[in-house]
Short mmCIF file of C-alpha atoms and ligand atoms in Angstrom, two decimals:
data_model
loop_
_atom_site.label_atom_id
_atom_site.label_comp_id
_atom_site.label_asym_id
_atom_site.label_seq_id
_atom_site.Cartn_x
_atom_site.Cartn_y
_atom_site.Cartn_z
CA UNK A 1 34.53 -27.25 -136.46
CA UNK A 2 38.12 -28.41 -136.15
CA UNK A 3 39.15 -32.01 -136.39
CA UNK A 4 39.20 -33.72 -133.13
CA UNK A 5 43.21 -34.44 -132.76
CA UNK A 6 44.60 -37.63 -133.12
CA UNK A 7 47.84 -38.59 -132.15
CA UNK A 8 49.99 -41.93 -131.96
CA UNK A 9 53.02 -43.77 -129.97
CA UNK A 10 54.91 -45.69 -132.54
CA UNK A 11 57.29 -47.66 -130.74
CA UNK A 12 59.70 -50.03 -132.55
CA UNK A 13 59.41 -53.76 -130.59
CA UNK A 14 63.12 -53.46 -128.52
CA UNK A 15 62.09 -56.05 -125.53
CA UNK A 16 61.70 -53.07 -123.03
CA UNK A 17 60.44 -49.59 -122.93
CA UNK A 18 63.53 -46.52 -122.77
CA UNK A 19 62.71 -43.62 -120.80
CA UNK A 20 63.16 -41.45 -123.73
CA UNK A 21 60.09 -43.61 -125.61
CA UNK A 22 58.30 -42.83 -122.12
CA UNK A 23 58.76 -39.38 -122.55
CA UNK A 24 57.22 -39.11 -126.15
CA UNK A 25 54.27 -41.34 -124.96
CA UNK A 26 53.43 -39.36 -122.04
CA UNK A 27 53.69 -35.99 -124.64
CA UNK A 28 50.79 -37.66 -126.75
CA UNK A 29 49.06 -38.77 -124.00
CA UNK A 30 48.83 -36.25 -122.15
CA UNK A 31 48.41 -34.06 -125.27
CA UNK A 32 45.23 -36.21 -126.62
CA UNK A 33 43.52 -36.52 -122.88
CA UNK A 34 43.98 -32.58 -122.83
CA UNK A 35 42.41 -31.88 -126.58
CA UNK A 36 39.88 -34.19 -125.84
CA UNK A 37 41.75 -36.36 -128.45
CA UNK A 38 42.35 -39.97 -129.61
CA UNK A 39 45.65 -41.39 -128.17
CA UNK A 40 46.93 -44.47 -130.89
CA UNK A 41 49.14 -47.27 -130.57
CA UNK A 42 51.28 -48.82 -133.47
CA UNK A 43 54.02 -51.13 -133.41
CA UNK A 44 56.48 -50.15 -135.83
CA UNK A 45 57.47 -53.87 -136.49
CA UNK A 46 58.41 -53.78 -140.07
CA UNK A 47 61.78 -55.34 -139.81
CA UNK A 48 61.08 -59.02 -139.33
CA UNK A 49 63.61 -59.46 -136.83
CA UNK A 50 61.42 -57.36 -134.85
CA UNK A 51 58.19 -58.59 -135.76
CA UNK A 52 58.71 -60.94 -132.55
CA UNK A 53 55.64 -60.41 -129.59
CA UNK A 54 57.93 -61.09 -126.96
CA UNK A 55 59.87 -57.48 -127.93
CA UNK A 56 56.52 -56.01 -127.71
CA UNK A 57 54.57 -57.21 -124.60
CA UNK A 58 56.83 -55.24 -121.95
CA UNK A 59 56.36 -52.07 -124.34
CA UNK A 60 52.42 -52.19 -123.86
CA UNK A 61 52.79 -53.54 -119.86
CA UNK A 62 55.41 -50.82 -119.38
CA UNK A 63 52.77 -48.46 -121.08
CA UNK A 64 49.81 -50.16 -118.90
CA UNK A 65 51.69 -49.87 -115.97
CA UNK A 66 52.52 -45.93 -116.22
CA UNK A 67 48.52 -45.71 -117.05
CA UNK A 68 49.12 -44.14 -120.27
CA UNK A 69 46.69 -46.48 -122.04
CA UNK A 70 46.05 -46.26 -125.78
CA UNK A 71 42.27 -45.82 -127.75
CA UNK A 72 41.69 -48.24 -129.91
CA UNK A 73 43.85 -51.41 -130.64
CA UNK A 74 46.70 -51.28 -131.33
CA UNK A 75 48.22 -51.44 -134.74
CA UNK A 76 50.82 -53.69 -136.23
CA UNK A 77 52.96 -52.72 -139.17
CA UNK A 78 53.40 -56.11 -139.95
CA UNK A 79 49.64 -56.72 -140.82
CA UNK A 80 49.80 -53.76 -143.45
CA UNK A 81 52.35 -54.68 -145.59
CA UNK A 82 50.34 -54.33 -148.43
CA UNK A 83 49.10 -51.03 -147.85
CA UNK A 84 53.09 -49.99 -148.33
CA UNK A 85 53.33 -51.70 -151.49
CA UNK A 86 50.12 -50.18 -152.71
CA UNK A 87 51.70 -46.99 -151.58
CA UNK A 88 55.27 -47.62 -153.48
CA UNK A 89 53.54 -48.36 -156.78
CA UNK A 90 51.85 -45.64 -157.10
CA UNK A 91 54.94 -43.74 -156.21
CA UNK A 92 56.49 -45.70 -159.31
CA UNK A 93 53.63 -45.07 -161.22
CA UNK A 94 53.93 -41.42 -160.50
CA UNK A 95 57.61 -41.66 -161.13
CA UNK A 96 58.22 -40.02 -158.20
CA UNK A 97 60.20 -43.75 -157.54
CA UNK A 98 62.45 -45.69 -159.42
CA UNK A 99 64.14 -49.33 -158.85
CA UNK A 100 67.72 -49.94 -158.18
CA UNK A 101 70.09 -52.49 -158.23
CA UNK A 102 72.95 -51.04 -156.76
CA UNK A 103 74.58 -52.99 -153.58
CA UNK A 104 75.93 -51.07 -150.71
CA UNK A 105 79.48 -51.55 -151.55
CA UNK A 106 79.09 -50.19 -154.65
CA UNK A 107 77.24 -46.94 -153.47
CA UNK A 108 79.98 -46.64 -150.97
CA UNK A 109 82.70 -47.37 -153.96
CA UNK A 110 81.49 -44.83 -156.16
CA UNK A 111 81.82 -42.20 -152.93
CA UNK A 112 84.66 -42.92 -152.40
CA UNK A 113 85.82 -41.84 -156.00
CA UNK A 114 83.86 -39.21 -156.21
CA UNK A 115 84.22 -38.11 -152.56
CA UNK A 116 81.67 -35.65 -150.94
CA UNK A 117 78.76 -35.74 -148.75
CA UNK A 118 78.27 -39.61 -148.49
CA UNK A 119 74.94 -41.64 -149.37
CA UNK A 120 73.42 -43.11 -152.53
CA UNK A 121 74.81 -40.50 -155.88
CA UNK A 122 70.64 -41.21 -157.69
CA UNK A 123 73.08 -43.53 -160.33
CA UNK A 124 69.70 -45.70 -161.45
CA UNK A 125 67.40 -42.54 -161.82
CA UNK A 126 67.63 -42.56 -165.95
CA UNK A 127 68.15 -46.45 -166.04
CA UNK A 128 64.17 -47.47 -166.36
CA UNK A 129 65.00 -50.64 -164.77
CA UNK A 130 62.14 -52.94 -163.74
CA UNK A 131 61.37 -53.19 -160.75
CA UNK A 132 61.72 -57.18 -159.44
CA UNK A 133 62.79 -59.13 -156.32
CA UNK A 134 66.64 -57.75 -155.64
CA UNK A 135 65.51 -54.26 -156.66
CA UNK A 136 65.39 -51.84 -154.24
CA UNK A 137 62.65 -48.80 -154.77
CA UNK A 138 64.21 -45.11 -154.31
CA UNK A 139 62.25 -42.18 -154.04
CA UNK A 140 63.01 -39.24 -156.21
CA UNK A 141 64.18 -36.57 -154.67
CA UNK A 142 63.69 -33.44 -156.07
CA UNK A 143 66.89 -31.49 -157.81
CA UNK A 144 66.23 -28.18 -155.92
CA UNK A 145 64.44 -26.33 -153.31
CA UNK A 146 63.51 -27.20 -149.82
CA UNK A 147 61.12 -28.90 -147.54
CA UNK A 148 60.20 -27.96 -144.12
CA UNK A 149 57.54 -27.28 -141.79
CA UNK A 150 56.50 -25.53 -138.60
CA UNK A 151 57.48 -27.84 -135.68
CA UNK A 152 54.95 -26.75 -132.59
CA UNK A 153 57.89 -27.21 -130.49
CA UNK A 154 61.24 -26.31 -132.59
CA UNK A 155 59.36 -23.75 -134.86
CA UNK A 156 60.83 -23.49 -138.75
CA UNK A 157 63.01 -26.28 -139.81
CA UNK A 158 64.23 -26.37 -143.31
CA UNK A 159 65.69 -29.17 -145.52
CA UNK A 160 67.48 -28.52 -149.04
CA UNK A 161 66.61 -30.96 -151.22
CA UNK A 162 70.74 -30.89 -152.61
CA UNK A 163 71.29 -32.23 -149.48
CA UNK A 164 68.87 -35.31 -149.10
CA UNK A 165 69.71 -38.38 -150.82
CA UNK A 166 67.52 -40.32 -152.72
CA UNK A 167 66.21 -42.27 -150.14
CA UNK A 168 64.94 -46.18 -150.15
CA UNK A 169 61.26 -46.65 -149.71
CA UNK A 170 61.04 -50.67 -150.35
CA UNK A 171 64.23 -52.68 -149.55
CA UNK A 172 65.49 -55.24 -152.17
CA UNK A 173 63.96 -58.20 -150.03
CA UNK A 174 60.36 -55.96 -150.65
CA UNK A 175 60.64 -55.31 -147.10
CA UNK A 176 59.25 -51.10 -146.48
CA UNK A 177 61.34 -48.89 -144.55
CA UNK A 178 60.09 -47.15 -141.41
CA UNK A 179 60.15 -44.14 -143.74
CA UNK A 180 57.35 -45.40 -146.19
CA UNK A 181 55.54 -47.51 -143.26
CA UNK A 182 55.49 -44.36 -141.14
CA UNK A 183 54.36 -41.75 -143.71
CA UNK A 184 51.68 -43.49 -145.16
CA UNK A 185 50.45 -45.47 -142.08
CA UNK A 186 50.11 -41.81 -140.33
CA UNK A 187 47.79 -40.93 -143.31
CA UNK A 188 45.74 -44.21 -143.39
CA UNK A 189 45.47 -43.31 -139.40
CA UNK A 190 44.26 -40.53 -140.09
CA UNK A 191 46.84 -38.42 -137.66
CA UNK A 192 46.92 -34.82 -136.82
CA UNK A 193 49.55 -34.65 -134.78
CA UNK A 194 53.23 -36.55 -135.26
CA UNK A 195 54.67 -36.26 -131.43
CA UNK A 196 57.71 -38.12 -131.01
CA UNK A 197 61.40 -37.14 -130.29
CA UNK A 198 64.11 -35.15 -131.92
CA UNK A 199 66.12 -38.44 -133.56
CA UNK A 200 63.53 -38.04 -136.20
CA UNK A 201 63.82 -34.63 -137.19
CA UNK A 202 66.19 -35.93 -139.98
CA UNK A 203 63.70 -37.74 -141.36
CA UNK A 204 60.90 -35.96 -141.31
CA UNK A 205 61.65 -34.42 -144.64
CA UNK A 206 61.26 -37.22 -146.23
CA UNK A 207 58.36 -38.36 -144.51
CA UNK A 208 57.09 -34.84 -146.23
CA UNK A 209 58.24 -35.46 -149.70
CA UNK A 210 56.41 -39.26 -149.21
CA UNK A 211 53.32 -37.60 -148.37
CA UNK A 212 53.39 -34.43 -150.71
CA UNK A 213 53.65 -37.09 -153.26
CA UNK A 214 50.77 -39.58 -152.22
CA UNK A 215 49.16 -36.42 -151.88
CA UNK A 216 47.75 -37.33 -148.70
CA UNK A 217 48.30 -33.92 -146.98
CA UNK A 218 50.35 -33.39 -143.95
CA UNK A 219 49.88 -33.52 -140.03
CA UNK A 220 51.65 -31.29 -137.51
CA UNK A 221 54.93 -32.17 -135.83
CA UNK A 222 56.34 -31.55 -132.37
CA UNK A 223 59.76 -32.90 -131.86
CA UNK A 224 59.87 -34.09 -128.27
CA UNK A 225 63.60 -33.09 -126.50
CA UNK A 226 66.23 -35.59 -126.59
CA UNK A 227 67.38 -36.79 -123.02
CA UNK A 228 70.67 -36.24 -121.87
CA UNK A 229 72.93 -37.79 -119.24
CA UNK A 230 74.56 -35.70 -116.79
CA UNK A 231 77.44 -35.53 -119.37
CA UNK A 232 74.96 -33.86 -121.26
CA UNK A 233 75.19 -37.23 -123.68
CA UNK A 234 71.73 -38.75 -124.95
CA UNK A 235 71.09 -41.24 -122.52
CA UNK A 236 72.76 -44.62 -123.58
CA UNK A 237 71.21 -48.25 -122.79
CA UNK A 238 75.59 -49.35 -121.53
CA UNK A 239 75.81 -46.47 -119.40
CA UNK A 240 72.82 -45.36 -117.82
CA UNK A 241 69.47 -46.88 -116.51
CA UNK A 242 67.26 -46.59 -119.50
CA UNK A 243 64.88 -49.15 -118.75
CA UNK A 244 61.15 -48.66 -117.02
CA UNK A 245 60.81 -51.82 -116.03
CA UNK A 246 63.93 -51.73 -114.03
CA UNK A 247 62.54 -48.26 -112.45
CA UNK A 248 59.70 -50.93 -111.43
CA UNK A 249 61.46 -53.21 -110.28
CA UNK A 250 63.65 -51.16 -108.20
CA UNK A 251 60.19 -49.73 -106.38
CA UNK A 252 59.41 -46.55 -108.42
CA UNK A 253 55.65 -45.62 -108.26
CA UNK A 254 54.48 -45.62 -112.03
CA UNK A 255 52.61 -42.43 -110.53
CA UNK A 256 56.61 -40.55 -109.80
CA UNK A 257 57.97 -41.81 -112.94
CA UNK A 258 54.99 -40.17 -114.79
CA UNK A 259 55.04 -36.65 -113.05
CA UNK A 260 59.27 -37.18 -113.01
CA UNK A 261 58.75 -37.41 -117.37
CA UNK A 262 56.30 -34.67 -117.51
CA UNK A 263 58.85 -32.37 -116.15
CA UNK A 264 61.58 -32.92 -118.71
CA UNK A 265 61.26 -30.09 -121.03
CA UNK A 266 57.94 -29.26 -119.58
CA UNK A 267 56.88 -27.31 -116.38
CA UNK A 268 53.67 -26.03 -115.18
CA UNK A 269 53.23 -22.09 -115.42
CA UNK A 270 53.40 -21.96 -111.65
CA UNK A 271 56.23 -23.73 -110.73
CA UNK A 272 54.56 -26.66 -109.22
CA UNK A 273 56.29 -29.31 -110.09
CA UNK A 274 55.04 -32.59 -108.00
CA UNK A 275 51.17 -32.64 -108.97
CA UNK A 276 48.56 -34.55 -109.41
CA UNK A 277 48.36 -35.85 -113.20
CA UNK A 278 44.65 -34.69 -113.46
CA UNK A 279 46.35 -31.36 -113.37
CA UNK A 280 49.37 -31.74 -115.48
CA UNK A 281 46.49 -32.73 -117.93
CA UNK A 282 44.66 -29.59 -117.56
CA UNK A 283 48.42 -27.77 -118.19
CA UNK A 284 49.75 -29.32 -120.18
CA UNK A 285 50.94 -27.72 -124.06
CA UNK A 286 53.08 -28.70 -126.67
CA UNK A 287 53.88 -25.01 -127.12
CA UNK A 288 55.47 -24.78 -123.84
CA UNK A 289 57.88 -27.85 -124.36
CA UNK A 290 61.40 -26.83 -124.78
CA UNK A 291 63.59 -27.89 -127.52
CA UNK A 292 66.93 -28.00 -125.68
CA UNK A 293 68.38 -31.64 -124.19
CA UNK A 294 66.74 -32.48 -120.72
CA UNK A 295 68.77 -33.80 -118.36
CA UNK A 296 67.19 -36.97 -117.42
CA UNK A 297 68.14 -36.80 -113.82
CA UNK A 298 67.93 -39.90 -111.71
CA UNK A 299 68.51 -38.15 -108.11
CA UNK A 300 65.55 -35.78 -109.23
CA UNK A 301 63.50 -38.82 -110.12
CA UNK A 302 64.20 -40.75 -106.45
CA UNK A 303 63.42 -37.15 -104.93
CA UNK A 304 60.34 -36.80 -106.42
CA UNK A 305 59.43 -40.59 -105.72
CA UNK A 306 59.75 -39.96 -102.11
CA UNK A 307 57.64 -37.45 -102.07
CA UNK A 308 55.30 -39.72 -104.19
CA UNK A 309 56.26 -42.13 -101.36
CA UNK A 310 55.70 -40.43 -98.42
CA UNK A 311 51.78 -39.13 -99.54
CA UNK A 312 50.59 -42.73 -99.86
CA UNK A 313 47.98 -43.48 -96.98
CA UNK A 314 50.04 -46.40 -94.63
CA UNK A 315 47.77 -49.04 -95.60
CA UNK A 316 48.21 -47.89 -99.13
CA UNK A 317 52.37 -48.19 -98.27
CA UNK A 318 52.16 -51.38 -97.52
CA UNK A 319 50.63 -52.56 -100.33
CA UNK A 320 52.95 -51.65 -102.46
CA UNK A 321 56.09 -52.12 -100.65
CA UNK A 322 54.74 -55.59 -99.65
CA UNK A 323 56.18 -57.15 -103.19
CA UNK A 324 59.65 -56.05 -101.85
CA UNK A 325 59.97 -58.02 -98.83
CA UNK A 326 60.51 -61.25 -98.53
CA UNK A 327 57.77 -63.35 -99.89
CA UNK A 328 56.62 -66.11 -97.75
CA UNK A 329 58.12 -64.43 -94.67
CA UNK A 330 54.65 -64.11 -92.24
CA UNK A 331 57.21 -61.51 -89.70
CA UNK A 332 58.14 -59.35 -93.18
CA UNK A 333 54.53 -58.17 -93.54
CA UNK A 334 53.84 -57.50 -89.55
CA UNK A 335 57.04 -55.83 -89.65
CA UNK A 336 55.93 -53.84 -92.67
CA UNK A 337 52.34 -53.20 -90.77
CA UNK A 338 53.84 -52.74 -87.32
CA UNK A 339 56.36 -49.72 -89.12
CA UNK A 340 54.56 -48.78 -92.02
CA UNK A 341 54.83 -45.11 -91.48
CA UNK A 342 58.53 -44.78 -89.71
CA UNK A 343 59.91 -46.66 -92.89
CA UNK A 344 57.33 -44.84 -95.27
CA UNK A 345 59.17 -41.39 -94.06
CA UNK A 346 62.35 -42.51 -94.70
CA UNK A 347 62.66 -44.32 -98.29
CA UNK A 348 63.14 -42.46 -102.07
CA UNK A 349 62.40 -46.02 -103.40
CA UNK A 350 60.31 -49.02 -102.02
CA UNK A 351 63.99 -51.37 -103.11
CA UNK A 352 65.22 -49.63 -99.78
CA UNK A 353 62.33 -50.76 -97.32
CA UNK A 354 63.84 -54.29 -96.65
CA UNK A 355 67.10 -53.34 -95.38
CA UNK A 356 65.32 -50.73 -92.62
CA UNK A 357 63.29 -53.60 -91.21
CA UNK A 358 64.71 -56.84 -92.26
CA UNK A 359 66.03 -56.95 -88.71
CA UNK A 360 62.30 -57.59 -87.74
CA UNK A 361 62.01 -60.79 -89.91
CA UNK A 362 65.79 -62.35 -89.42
CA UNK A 363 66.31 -64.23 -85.96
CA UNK A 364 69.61 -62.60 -85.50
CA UNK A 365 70.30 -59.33 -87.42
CA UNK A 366 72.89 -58.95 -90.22
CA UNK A 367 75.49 -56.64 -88.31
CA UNK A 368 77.35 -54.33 -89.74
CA UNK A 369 80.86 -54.56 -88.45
CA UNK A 370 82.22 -51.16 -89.24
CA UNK A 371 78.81 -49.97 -87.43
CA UNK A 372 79.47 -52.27 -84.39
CA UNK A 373 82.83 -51.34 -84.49
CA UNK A 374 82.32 -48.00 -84.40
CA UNK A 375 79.19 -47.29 -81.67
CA UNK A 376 81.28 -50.26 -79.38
CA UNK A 377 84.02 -47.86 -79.35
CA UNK A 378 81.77 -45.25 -78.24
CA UNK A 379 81.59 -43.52 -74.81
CA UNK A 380 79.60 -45.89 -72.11
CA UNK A 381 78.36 -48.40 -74.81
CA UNK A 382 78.72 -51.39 -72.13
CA UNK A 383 77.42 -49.39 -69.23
CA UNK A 384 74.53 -48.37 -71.52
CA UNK A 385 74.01 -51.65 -73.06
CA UNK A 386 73.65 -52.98 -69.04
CA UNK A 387 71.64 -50.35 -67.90
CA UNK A 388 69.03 -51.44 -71.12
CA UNK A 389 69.20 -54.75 -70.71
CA UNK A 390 67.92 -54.07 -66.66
CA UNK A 391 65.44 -51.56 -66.91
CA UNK A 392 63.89 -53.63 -70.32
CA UNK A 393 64.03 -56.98 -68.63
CA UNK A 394 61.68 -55.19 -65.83
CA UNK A 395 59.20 -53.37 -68.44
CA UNK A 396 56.96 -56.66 -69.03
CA UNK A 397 55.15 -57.69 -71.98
CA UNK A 398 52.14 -55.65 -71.17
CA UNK A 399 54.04 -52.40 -71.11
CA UNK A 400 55.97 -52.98 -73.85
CA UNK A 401 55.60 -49.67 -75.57
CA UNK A 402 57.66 -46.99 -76.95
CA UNK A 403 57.01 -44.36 -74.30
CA UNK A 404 58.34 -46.98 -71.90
CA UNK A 405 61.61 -48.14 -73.81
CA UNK A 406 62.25 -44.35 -74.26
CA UNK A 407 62.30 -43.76 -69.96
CA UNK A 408 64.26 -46.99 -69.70
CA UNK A 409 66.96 -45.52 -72.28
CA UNK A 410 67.29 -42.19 -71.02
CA UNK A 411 67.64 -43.57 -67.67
CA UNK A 412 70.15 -45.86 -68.90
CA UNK A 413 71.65 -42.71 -70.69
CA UNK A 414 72.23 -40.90 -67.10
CA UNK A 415 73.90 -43.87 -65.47
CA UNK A 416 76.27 -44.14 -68.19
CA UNK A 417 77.02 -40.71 -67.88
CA UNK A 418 75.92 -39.42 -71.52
CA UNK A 419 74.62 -36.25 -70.72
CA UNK A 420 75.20 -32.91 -71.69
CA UNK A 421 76.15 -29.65 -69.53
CA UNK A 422 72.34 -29.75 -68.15
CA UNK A 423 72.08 -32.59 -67.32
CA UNK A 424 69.71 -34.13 -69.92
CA UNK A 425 70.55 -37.62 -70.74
CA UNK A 426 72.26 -37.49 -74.24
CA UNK A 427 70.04 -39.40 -76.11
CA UNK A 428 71.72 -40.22 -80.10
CA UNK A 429 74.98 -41.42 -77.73
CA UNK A 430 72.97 -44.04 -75.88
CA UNK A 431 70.72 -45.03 -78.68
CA UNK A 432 73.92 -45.76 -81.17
CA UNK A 433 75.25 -49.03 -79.72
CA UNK A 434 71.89 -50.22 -78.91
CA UNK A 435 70.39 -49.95 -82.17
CA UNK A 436 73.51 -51.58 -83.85
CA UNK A 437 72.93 -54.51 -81.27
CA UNK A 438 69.17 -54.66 -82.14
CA UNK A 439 69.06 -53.84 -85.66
CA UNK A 440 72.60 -54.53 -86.98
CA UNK A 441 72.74 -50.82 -88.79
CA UNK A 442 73.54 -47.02 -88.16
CA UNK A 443 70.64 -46.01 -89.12
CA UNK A 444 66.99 -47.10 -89.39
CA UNK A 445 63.12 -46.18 -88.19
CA UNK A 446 63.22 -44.25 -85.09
CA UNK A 447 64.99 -47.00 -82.34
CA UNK A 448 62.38 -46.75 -79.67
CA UNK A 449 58.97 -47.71 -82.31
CA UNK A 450 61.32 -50.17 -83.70
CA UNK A 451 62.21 -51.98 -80.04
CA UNK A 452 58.88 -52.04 -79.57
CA UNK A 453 57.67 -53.92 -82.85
CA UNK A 454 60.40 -56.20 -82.00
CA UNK A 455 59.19 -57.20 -78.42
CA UNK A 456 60.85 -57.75 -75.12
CA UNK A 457 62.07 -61.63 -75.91
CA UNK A 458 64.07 -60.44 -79.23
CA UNK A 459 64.96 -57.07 -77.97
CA UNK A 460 66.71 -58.60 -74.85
CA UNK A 461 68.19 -61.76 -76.56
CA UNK A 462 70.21 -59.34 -79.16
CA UNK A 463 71.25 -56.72 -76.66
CA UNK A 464 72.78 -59.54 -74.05
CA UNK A 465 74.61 -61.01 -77.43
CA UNK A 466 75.81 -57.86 -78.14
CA UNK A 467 76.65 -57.27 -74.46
CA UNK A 468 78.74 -60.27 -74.81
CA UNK A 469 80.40 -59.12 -77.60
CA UNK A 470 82.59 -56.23 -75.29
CA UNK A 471 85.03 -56.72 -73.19
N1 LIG B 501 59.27 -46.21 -134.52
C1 LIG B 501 59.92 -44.97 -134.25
C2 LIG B 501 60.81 -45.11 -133.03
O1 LIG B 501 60.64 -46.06 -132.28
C3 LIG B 501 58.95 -43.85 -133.95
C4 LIG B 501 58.57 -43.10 -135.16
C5 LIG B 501 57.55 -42.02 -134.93
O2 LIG B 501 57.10 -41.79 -133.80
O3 LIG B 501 57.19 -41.42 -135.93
O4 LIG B 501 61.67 -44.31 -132.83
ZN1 ZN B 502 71.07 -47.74 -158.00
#
């Protein structure tokens, strides 16, 4: 029987999760949950800069929060630092390694006499030197030949050896690279499958040669695509938004975001893009990934939350746009209730639900002057404004109800003369300067619903103001 697959996220501790360390998470995830395989967590915290827990708790909430939850505890480089060093003497031992003394200015002086592909020239390979604290260990690589391997995703890739340096396994402080830590902590792990994005295809030669010569055999790769920018750049942490946990917090369902990553350099055989993840799971392949950049396309990603959006149940809306509105406000969360499903239809991302119904909460509303401006200017915006402000007054409390607003409007609509060549009252033209005096915008949740959450008191209050406002 074949091994059961096991495959790991390996994040180094940054302080927050990248969408491109998303992407290679949700690969093994989603390849382990479809194998039937383990999913493991390690925190490549090696450099003790790093080795902080504040740069790794929103890297595991981030992770929680998407639901791509890990088997197992995770694992912390920086508990296994003797494993490394076990691993880098026998590499001595072996003489596969050697110690050097040589600082990085001189490396870089002797390049630049000798000129040529740049990196360390293998100067303390003959020397026999000892290792000891200052010493750094190399790893020797060999003189000729090559090392590659059959990515699942990028097929054959091929190193020369003439053309890889003779690379540093333990740092002069004793410190181990990622190289060493990774390489022999994916053996102690016991991992099948390395899955984890094209920025280490470089390395993964040497990660080869390291376990070739711990003879601790080798997994399989799959070298995730990089993300690009719409520049076609690799996404940048200055110039574009990188960051989960400000998708979050600008009211991305982890649920979007998930389905949104699957889809770069991935789609389902039948074209279905916005699915349910159960199904992605059952899809899902590493064979079908594509190796070229994927645009990492933020308008795609607000599309596809909408639609996320717009499926929720209204009681299941609220919930989670209620952390967006004001806290503490009693009128945001009946406004939220009383509109749940005109705002619902109309948001990409729950960071825009305030602004459609803050007018509900505020005792006046925040106008928008060009708005004003412009709907004041409009045909009949004083005769319509009256005409509201007489029918409404007569509507009562008890009848205050959409259906009835909508008769008082249109008959306000008619009086003003907005209406078109049949007579029919011309609805948009009389709603525009009423729904600037009610809700302060342009646009919003159909007027009539939102009149009617607002009730006769407030409704007739801000259209009189606004009344007063023309000449
Ligand atoms: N720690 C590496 C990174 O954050 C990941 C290495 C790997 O997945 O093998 O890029
Ligand atoms: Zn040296």
């Amino acid at each position: 029987m074949p091994e059961a697959p096991r495959c790991r996220f390996a994040p180094s501790p940054t302080g927050y999760l990248h969408v491109g360390g998303a992407h290679s998470a949700l690969a093994n995830w989603l390849f382990a949950r479809h194998t039937g395989g383990t999913f493991l967590l390690r925190i490549e915290d090696t450099d003790a800069e790093r080795n902080r827990p504040e740069l790794t708790e929103n890297v595991l909430e981030m992770l929680r929060w998407l639901g791509l939850t890990w088997d197992g505890d995770p694992v912390h480089q920086s508990d296994r630092f003797d494993l490394y060093r076990q691993a880098a003497d026998r590499l001595l031992e072996a003489g596969t390694a050697y110690a050097c003394d040589c600082t990085p200015d001189e490396v870089q002086a002797r390049h630049g006499e000798r000129g040529g592909p740049p990196g360390y020239d293998g100067h303390c390979r003959d020397r026999g030197l000892v290792p000891a604290e200052g010493r750094a260990l190399r790893f020797r690589v060999p003189d000729s030949g090559a090392t590659g391997w059959t990515d699942l995703i990028r097929g054959e890739v091929r190193f020369e050896h003439a053309n890889l340096e003779d690379f540093v396994l333990l740092r002069s402080s004793g410190a181990p690279t990622f190289l060493l830590a990774n390489a022999v902590d994916d053996a102690d792990m016991a991992i099948t499958h390395v899955i984890r994005g094209e920025d280490h295809v470089n390395g993964t030669p040497k990660y080869l040669l390291i376990r070739g010569a711990l003879g601790s055999g080798v997994p399989a790769f799959a070298h995730m695509p990089l993300l690009v920018n719409q520049g076609r750049k690799k996404l940048s942490k200055r110039r574009d938004d990188v960051s989960v946990a400000d998708y979050r917090a600008r009211g991305y369902l982890a649920e979007a975001m998930v389905n949104y990553l699957a889809l770069l350099g991935w789609g389902p055989p039948d074209g279905v893009e916005v699915r349910p993840l159960a199904e992605i799971v059952d899809l899902f392949d590493l064979a079908d990934v594509n190796p070229a950049p994927a645009f990492f396309d933020p308008q795609k990603l607000a599309h596809v939350n909408g639609e996320y959006i717009r499926a929720l149940e209204p009681a299941a809306f609220v919930e989670r746009a209620a952390p967006f509105v004001p806290p503490g406000e009693e009128r945001a969360r009946e406004a939220l209730e009383a509109l749940a499903v005109e705002v619902r239809d109309r948001v990409r991302t729950l960071a825009e639900v305030p602004e459609l119904i803050d007018f509900l909460w505020r005792d006046e509303p925040d106008i928008d002057e060009a708005a004003w401006e412009k709907a004041a200017r409009g045909k009949g915006a004083a005769e319509v404004l009256e005409g509201a402000i007489a029918g409404l007054s007569s509507i009562g409390a008890e009848r205050w109800e959409p259906g009835a607003i909508r008769t008082v409007v249109e008959g306000a609509a008619v009086e003003a003369g907005l209406v078109n060549a049949e007579g029919r009252p011309q609805l948009a033209k009389a709603q525009a300067p009423l729904r600037v005096a009610v809700t302060g915008r342009a646009v919003g949740p159909p007027l009539f619903e939102s009149l009617a959450a607002l009730g006769p008191d407030r409704t007739l209050a801000r259209l009189q103001a606004a009344r007063a406002r023309l000449p």
